[in-house]
Coordinates of C-alpha atoms and ligand atoms in Angstrom, one line a residue:
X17 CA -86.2 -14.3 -38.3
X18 CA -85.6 -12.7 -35.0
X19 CA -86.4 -16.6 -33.4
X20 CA -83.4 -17.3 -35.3
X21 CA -81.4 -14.5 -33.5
X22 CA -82.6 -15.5 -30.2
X23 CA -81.9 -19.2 -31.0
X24 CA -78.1 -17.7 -32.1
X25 CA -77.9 -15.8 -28.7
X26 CA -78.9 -18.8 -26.7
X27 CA -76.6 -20.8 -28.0
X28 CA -73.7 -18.1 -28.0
X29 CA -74.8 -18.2 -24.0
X30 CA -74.3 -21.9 -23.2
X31 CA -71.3 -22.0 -25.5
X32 CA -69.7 -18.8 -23.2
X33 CA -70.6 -20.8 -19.6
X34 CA -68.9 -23.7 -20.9
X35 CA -65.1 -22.2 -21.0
X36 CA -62.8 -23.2 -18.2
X37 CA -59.7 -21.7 -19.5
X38 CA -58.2 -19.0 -21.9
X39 CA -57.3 -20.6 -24.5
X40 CA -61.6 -21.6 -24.6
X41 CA -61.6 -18.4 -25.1
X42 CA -60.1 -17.7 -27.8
X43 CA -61.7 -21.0 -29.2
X44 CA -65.0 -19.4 -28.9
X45 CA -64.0 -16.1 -30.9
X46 CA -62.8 -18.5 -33.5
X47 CA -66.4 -20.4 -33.6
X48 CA -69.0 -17.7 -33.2
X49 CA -66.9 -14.7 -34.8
X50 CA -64.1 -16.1 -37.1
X51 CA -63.4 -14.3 -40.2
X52 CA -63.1 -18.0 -41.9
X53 CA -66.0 -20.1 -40.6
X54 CA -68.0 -18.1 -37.7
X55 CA -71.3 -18.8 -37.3
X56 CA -72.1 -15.1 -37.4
X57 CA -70.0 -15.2 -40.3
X58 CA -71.7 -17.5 -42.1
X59 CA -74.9 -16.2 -41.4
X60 CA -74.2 -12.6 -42.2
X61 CA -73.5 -14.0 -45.7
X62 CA -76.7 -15.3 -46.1
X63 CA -78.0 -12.0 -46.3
X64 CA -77.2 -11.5 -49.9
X65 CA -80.2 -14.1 -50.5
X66 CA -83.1 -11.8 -48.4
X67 CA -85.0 -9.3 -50.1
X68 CA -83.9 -5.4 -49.2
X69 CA -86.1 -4.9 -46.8
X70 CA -85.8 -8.0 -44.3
X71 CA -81.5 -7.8 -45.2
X72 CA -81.7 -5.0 -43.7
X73 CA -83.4 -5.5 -40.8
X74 CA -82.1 -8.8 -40.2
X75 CA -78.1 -7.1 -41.0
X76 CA -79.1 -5.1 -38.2
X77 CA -80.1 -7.6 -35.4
X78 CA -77.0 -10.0 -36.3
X79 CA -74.8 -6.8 -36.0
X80 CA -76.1 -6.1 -32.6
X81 CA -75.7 -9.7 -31.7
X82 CA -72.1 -9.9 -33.0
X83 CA -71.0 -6.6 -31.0
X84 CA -72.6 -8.0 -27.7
X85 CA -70.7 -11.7 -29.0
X86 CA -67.5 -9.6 -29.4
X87 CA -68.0 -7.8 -25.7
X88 CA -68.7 -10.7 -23.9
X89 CA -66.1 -12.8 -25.1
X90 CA -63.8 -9.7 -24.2
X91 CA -65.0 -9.8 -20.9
X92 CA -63.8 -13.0 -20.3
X93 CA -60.5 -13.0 -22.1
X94 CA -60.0 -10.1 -19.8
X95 CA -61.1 -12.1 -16.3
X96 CA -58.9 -15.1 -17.5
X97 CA -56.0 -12.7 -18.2
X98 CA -56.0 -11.3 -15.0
X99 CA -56.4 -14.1 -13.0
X100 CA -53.5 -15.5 -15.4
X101 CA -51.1 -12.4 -14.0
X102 CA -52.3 -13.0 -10.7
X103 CA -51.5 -16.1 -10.4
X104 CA -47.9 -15.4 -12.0
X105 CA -47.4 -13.0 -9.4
X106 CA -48.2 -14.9 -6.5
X107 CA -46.3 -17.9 -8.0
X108 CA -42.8 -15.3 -8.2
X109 CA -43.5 -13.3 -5.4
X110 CA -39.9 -12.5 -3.2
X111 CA -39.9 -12.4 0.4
X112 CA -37.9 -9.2 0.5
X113 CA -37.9 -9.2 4.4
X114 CA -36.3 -12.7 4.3
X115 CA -32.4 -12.9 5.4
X116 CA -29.9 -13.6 2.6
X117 CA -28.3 -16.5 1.7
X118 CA -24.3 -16.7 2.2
X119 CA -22.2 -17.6 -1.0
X120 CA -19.9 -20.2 0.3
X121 CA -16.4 -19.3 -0.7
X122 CA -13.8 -21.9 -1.1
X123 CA -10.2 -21.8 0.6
X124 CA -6.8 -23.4 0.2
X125 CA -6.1 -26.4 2.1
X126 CA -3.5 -26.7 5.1
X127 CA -1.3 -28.2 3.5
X128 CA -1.4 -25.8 0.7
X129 CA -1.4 -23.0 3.4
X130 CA 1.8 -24.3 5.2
X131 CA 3.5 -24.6 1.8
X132 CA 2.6 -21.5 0.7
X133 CA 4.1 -20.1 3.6
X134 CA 7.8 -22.3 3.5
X135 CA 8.2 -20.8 0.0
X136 CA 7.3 -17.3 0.5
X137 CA 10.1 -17.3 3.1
X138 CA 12.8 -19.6 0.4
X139 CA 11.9 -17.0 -2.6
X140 CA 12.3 -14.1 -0.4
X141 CA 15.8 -15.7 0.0
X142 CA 16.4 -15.8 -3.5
X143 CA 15.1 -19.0 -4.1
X144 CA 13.4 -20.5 -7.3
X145 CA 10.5 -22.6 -7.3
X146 CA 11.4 -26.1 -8.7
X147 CA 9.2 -28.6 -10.1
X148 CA 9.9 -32.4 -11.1
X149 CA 7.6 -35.4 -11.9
X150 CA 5.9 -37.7 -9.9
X151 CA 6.7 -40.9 -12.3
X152 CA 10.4 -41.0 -12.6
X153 CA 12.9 -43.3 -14.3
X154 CA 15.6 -45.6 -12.0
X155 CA 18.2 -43.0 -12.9
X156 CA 16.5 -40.1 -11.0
X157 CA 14.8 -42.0 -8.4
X158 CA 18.3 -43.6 -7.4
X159 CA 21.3 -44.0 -9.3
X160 CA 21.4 -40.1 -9.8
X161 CA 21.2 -39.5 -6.1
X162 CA 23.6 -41.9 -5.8
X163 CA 21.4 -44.5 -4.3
X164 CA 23.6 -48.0 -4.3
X165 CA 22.4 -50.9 -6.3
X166 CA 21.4 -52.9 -3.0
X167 CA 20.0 -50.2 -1.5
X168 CA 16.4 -51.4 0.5
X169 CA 14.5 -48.0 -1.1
X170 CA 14.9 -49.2 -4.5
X171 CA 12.9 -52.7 -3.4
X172 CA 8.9 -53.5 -4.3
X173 CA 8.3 -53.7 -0.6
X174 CA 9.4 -49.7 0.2
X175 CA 8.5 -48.3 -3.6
X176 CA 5.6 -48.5 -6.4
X177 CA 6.7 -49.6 -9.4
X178 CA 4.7 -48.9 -12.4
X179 CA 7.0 -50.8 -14.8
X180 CA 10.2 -52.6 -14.8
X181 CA 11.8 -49.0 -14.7
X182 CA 9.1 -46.2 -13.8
X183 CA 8.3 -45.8 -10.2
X184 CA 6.2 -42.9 -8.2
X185 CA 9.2 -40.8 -6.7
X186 CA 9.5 -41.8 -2.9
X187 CA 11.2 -38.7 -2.1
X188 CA 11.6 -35.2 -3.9
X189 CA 14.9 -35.2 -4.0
X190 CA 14.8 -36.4 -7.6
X191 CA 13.8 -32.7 -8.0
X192 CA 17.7 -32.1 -7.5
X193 CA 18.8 -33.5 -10.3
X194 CA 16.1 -32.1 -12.8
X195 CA 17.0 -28.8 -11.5
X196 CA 21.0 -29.3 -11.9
X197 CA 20.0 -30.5 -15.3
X198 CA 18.1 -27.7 -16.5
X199 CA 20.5 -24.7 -14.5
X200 CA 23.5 -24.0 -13.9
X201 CA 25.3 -23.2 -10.6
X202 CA 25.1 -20.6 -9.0
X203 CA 21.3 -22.1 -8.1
X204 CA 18.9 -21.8 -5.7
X205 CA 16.1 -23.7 -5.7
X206 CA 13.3 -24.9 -3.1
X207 CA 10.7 -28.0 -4.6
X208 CA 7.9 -29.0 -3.1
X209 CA 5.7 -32.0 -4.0
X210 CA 4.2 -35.1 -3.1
X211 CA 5.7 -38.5 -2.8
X212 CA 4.5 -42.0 -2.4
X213 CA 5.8 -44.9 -0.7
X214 CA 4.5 -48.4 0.1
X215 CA 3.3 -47.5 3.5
X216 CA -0.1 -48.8 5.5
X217 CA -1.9 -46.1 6.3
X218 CA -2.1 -44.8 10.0
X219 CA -2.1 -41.9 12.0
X220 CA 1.3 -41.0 11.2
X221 CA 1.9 -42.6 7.9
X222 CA 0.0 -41.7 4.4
X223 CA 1.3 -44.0 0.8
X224 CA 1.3 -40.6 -0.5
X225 CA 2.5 -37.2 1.3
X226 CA 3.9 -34.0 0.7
X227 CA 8.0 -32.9 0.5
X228 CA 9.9 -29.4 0.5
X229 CA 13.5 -30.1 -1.2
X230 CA 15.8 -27.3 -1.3
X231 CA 18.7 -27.2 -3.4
X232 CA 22.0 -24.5 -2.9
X233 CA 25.3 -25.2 -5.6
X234 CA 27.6 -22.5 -5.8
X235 CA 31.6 -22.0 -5.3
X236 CA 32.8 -22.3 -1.7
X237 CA 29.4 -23.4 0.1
X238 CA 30.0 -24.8 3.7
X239 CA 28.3 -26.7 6.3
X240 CA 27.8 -23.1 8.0
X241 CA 25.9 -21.8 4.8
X242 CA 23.1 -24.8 5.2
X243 CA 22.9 -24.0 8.8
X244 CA 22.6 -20.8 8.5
X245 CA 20.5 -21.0 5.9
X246 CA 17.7 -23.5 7.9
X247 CA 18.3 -21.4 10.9
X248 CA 16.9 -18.6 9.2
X249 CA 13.8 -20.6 7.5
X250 CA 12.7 -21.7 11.5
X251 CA 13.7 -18.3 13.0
X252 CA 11.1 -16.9 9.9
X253 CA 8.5 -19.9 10.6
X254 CA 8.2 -20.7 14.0
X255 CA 9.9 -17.5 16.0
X256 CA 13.5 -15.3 16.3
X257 CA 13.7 -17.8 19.6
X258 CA 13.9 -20.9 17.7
X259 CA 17.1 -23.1 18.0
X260 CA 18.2 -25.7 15.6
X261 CA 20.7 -29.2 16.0
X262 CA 22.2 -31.5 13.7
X263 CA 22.4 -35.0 14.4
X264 CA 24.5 -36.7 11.8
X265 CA 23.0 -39.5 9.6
X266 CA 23.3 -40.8 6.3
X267 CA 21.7 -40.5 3.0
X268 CA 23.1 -41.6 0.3
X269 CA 23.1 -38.2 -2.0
X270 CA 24.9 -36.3 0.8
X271 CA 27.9 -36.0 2.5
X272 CA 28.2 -35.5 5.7
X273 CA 24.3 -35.8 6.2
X274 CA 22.5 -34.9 9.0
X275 CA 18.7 -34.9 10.5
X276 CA 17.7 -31.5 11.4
X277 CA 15.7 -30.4 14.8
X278 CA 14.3 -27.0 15.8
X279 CA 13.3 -26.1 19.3
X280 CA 9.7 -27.1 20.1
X281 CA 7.6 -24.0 19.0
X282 CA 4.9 -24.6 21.9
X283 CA 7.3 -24.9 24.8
X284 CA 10.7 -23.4 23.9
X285 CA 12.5 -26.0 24.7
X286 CA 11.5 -27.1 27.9
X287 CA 8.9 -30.1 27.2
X288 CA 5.6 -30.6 26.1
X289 CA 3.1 -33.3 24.9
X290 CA 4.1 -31.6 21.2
X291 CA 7.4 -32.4 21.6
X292 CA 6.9 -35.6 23.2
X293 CA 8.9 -34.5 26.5
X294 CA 12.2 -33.3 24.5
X295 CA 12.2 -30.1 23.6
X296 CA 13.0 -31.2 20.2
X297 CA 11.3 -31.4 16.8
X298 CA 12.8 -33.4 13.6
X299 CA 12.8 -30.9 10.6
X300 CA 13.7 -33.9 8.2
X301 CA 17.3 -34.6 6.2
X302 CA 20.3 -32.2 5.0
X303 CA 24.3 -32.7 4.1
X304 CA 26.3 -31.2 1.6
X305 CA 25.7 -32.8 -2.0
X306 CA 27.7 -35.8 -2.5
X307 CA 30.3 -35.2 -5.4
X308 CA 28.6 -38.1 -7.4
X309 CA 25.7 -36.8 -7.7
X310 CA 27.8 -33.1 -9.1
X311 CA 29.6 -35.2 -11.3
X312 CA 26.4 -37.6 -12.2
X313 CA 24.9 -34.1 -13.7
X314 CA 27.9 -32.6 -15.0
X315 CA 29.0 -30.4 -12.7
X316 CA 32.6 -30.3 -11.2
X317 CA 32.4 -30.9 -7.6
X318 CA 36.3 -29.4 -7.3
X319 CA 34.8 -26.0 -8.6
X320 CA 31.2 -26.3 -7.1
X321 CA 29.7 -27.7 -3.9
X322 CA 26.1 -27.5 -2.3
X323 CA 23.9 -28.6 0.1
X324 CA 20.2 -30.2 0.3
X325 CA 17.5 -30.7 2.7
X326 CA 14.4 -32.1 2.1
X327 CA 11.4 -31.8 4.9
X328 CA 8.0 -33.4 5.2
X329 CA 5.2 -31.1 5.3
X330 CA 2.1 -33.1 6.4
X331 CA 3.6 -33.9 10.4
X332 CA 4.8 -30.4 10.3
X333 CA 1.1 -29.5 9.5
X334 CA -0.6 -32.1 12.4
X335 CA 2.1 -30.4 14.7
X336 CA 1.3 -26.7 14.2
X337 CA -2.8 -27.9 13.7
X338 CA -2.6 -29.9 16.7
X339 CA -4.5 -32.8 14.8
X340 CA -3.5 -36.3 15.9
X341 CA -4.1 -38.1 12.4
X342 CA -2.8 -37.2 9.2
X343 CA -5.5 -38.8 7.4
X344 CA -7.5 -35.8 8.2
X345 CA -5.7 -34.2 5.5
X346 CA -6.2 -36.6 2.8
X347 CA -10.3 -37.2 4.0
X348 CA -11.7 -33.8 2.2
X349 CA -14.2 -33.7 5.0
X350 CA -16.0 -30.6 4.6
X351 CA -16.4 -30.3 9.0
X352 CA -12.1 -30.7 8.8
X353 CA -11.3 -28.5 6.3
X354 CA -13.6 -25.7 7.2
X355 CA -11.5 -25.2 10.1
X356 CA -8.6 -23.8 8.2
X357 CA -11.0 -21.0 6.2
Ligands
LIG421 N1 14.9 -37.4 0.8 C1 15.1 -37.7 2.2 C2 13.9 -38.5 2.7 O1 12.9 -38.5 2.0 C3 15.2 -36.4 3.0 C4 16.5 -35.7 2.6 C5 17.6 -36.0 3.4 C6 16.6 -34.8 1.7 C7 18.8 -35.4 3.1 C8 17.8 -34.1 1.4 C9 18.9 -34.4 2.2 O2 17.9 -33.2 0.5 O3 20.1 -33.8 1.9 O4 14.0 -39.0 3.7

């Protein structure tokens, strides 16, 4: 009987050199151990068949084989676990002496930025911020700001037309009329926004840019009131030392109208390659609200009178910036717009 044993342990032995990995491991308590099917199993429960005497020797002999089974395949397990861990760990090991990595926060864009700053200084004036939409009907792209039938903004060459009658807004002084509409006078508002017009694309010109319309009706507003009241927006934006002009010129939802300049905020005055040589910088358009456009929304220009301007922010942004395309801003190159962080 013991041949049998040894023939059981030899077996056991080229069975345990054979695993390559855990789970053989286990595999092999399952064979030689299992409470189900084991070979020692098994054989243990052949005893019942031996006489009293050899059971027990024979009990005694498979028991000892079965505890040194059991050890060595707990040996093992125990090698494979720990070079299991080991592995883990070297696989999820931190450099702690390595230098950290930099969360890259976003930031708001120039334009954003310069806007930002134009209302800050309108609200602090009492000012409402005003907004109006980018698709607009004939009657508030032009026949509410008074715009004549014939008039060349209203053609397919200047304008985009999505339909007979919607258009993209060329200018935000639609904005006017939405906020006459939905207010009444005494009202201040300032609207910024973009606007689109059929233009080709250079270094000056962008099919879609951004506006800053301001809006004043109340009783007994004069000419003075609008220049007073831009004189203070440059004096706040570019310096106390800035000057302003007024040229006059003509748009059709004003009258008079004028084109506003402020001294150059590089050179004072006296000449530089941001001014072009004149001292001068064009702020965009003003006038006093035409009394059409009062009476187009309801409002009696005999009690009530107002003025507009409206002001293009993206040359205003290559001027201050210094850049000598305004494409930069419509790019969203990360090198660009890091710049402004
Ligand atoms: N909307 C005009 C433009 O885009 C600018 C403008 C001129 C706005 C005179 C005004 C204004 O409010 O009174 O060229």
């Amino acid at each position: 009987m013991s041949e049998r044993i040894d023939q059981l342990r030899a077996e056991f032995e080229r069975d345990l050199a054979a695993v390559e990995a855990e789970a053989g491991a286990t595999a092999l308590r399952d064979r030689w151990v299992g409470r189900k099917s084991g070979v020692l199993t098994a054989e243990m429960k052949r005893l019942g068949g031996l006489a009293p005497e050899e059971r027990r020797q024979v009990g005694q002999l498979l028991n000892e084989l079965k505890t040194g089974i059991e050890a060595a395949i707990d040996r093992l397990s125990g090698e494979f676990a720990v070079r299991r861990e080991a592995a883990q760990l070297a696989a999820e090991r931190i450099d702690v002496t390595l230098p950290g990595r930099r969360e890259v926060a976003g930031h708001l864009h120039p334009i954003t930025l310069l806007r930002q700053r134009i209302e800050d200084i309108f609200v602090s004036m009492g000012y409402q911020i005003e907004d109006g939409p980018e698709i607009e009907t004939e009657f508030y792209n032009f026949d509410a700001l008074n715009i004549p039938a014939n008039h060349p903004a209203r053609s397919r060459q200047d304008t985009f037309y999505l339909s007979e009658r919607l258009a993209l807004r060329s200018q935000t002084s639609t904005v006017q009329i939405h906020a006459m509409q939905r207010r009444e006078p005494p009202l201040r508002v300032i609207a910024p926004g973009r606007v689109f017009r059929r233009d080709t694309p250079d270094a000056t010109h962008n099919p879609m840019f951004y506006q800053v319309e301001g809006l004043l009706v109340d009783r007994g507003i004069t000419l003075g009131d609008l220049k007073g009241t831009i004189e203070e927006f440059v004096r706040r934006m570019f310096g106390p030392q800035t000057q302003i002009r007024f040229r006059p010129s003509y748009f059709p939802f004003v009258e008079p109208g004028a084109e506003i300049d402020y001294s150059c905020f590089k050179c004072g005055g006296s000449g530089c390659r941001v001014c072009k040589g004149s001292g001068w910088i064009e702020m965009g358009g003003s006038g006093m609200v035409h009394p059409n456009v009062l009476r187009g929304v309801g409002i009696d220009p005999e009690i009530f009178s107002g003025f507009a301007f409206g002001l293009g922010l993206d040359r205003l942004c290559a001027l201050m910036y210094g850049l000598d395309d305004i494409r930069l801003l419509y790019e969203n190159d990360i090198r660009f717009l890091a710049q402004f962080r």
